[in-house]
PDB file of C-alpha atoms in Angstrom:
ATOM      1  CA  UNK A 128      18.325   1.470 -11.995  1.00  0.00           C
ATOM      2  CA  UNK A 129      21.794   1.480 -13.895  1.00  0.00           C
ATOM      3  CA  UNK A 130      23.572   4.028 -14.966  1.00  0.00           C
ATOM      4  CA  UNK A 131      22.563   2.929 -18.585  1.00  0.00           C
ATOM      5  CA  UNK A 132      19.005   3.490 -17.903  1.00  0.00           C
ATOM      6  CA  UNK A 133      17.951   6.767 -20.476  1.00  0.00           C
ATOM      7  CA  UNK A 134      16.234   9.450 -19.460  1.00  0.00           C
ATOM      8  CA  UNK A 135      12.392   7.899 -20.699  1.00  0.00           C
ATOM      9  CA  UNK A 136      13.073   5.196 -19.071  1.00  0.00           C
ATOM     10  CA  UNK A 137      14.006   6.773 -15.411  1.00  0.00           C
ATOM     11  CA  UNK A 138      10.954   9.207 -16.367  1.00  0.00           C
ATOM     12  CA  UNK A 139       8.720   6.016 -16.378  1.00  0.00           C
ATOM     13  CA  UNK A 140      10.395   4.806 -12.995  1.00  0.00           C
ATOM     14  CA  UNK A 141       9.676   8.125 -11.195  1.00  0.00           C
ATOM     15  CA  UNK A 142       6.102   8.154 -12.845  1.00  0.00           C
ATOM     16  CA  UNK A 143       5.044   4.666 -11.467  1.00  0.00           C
ATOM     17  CA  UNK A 144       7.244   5.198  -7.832  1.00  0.00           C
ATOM     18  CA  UNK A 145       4.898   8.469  -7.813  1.00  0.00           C
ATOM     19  CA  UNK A 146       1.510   6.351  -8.596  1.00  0.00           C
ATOM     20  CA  UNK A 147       2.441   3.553  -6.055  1.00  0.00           C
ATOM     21  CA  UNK A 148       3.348   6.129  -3.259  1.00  0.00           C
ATOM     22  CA  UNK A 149      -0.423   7.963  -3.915  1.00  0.00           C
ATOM     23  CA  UNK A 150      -2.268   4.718  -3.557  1.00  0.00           C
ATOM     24  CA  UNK A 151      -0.415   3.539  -0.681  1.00  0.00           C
ATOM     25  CA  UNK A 152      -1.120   7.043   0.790  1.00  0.00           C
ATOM     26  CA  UNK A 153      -5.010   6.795  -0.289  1.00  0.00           C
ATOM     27  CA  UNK A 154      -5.074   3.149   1.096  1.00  0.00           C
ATOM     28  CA  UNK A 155      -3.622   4.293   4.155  1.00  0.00           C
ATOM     29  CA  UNK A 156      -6.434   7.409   4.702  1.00  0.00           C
ATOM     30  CA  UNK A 157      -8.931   4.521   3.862  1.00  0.00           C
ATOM     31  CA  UNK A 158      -7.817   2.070   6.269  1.00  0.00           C
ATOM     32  CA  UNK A 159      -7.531   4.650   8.968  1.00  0.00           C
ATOM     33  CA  UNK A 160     -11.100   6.274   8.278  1.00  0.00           C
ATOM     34  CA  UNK A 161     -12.840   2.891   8.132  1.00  0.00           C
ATOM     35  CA  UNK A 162     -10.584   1.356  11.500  1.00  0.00           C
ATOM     36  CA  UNK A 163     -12.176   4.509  13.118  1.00  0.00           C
ATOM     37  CA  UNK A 164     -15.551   3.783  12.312  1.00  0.00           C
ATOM     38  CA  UNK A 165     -15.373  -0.255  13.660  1.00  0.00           C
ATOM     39  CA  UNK A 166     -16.316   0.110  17.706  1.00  0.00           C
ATOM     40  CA  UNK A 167     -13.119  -1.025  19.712  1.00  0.00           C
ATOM     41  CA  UNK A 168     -15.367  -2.918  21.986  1.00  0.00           C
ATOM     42  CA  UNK A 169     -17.158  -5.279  19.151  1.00  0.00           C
ATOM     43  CA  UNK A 170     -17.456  -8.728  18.420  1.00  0.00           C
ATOM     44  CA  UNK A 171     -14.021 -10.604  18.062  1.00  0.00           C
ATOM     45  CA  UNK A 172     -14.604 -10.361  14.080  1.00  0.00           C
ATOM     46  CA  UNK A 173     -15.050  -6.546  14.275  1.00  0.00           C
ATOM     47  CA  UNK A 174     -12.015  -6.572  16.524  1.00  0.00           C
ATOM     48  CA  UNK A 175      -9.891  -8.480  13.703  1.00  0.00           C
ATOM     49  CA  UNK A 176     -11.051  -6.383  10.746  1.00  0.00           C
ATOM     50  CA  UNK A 177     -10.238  -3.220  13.006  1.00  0.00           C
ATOM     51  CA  UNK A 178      -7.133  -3.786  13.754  1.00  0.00           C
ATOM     52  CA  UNK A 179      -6.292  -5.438  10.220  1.00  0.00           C
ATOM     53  CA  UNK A 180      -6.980  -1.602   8.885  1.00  0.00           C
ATOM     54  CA  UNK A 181      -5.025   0.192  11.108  1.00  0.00           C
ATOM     55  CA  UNK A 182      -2.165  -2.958  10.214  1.00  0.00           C
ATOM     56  CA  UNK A 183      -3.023  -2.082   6.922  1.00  0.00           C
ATOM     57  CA  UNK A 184      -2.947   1.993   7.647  1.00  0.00           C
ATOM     58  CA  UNK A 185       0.975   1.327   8.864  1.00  0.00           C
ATOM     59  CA  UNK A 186       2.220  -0.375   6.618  1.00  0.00           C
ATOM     60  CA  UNK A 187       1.119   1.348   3.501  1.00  0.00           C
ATOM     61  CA  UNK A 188       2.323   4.746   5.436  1.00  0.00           C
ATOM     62  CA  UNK A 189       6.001   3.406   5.782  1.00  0.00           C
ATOM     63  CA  UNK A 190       5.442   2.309   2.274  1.00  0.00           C
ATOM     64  CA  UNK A 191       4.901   5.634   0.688  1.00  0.00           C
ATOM     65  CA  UNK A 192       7.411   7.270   2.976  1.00  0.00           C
ATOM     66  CA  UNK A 193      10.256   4.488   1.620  1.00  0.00           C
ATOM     67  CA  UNK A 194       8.982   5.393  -1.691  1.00  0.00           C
ATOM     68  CA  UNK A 195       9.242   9.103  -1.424  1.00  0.00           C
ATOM     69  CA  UNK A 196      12.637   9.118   0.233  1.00  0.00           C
ATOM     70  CA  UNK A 197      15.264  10.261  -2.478  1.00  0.00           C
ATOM     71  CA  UNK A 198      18.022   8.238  -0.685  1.00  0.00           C
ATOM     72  CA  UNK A 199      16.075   4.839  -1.456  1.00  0.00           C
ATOM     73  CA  UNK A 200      17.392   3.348  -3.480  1.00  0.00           C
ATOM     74  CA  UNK A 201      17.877  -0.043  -2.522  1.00  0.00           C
ATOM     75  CA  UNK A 202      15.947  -1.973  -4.510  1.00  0.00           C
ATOM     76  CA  UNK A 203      15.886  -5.021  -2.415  1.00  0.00           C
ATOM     77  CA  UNK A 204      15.053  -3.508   0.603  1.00  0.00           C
ATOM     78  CA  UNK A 205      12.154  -1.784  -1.674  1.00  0.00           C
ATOM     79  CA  UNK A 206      11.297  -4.779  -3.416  1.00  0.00           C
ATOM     80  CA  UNK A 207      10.773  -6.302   0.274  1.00  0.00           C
ATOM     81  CA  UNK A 208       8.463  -3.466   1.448  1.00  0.00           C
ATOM     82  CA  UNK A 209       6.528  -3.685  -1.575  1.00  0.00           C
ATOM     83  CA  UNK A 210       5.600  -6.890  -0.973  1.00  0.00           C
ATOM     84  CA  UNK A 211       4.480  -7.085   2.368  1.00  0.00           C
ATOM     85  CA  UNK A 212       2.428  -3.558   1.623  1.00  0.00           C
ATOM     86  CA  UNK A 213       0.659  -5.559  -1.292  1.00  0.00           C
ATOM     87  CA  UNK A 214       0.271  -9.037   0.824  1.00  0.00           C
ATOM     88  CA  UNK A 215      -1.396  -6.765   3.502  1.00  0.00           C
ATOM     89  CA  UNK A 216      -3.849  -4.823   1.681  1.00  0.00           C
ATOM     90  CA  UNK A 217      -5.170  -7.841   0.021  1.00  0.00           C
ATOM     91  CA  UNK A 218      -5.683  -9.070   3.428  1.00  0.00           C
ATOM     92  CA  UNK A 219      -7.227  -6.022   4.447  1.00  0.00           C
ATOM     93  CA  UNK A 220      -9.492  -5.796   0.899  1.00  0.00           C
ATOM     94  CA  UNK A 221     -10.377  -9.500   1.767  1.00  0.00           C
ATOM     95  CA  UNK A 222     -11.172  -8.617   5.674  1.00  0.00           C
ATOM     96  CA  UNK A 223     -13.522  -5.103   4.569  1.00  0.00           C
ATOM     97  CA  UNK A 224     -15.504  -7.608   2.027  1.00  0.00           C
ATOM     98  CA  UNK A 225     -16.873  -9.134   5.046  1.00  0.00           C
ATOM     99  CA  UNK A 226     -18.115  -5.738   6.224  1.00  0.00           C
ATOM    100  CA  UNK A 227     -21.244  -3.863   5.197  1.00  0.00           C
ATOM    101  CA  UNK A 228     -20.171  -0.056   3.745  1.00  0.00           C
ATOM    102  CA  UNK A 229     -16.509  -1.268   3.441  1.00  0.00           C
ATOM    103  CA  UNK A 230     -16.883  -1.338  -0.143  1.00  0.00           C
ATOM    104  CA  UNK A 231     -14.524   1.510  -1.022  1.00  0.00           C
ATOM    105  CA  UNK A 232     -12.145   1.046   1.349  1.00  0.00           C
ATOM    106  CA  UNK A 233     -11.520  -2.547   0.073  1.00  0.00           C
ATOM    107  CA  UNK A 234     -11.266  -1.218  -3.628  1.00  0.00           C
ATOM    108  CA  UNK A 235      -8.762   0.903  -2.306  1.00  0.00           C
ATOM    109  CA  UNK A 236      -6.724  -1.996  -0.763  1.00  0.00           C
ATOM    110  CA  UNK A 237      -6.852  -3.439  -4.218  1.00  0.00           C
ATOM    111  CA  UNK A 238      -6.151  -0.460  -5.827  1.00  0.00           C
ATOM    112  CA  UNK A 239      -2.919   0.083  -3.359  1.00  0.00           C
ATOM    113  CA  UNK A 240      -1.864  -4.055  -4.538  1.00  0.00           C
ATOM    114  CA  UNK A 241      -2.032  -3.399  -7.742  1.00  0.00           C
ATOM    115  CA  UNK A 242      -0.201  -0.511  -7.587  1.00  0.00           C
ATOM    116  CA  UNK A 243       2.667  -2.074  -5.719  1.00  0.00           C
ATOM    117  CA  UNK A 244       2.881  -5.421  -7.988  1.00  0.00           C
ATOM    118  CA  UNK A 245       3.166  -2.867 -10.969  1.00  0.00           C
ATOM    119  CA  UNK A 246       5.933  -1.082  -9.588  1.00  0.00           C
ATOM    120  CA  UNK A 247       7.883  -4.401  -8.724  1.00  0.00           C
ATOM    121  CA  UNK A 248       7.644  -5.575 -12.287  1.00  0.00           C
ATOM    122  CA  UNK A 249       9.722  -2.163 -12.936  1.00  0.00           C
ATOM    123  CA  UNK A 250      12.499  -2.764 -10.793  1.00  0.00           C
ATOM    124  CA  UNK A 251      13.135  -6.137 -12.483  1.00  0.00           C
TER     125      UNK A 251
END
């Protein structure tokens, strides 16, 4: 953001850095509850999609916590994160829609993408 940027404007910022930090966090719960539910000692499949959610968990959890630091603001280094949080959860989305009852937790995942691909249009 430069120091030109008016006050609506760093409003908007804040307002869609707050939306893309609450659906990494829900993505993250998601990924986490469903990982959980996928038994360790399953089929090499179940083993992939298990460990793609907890992937999936991480990342979006270092994603909201870059986004919620007030020091970040590097918008590279943000940029970066963004994008490998939104090239994960579509992974992940695409991973629970070969699961039965992962239905939510994928829309989620899509929900988190989206949310990230929005907030990089801002900082261009």
């Amino acid at each position: 953001m430069t120091s030109t940027t008016s006050q609506q404007e760093l409003y908007g910022y804040l307002e869609d850095r707050f939306a893309c930090a609450q659906a990494c966090t829900e993505c993250a719960r998601m990924c986490a509850l469903r990982a959980g539910v996928f038994d360790p000692d399953g089929t090499v499949e179940l083993e992939r999609v298990r460990r793609t959610g907890i992937m999936c968990a991480e990342v979006c959890d270092a994603t909201c916590r870059a986004l919620t630091e007030e020091n970040a603001r590097d918008e590279g280094g943000l940029r970066v994160q963004l994008e490998w949080c939104r090239a994960i959860c579509l992974q992940c989305a695409q991973a629970f829609d070969t699961r039965p009852g992962a239905e939510e937790s994928a829309a989620a995942c899509r929900a988190c993408a989206v949310a990230c691909t929005e907030f990089m249009a801002v900082l261009a």
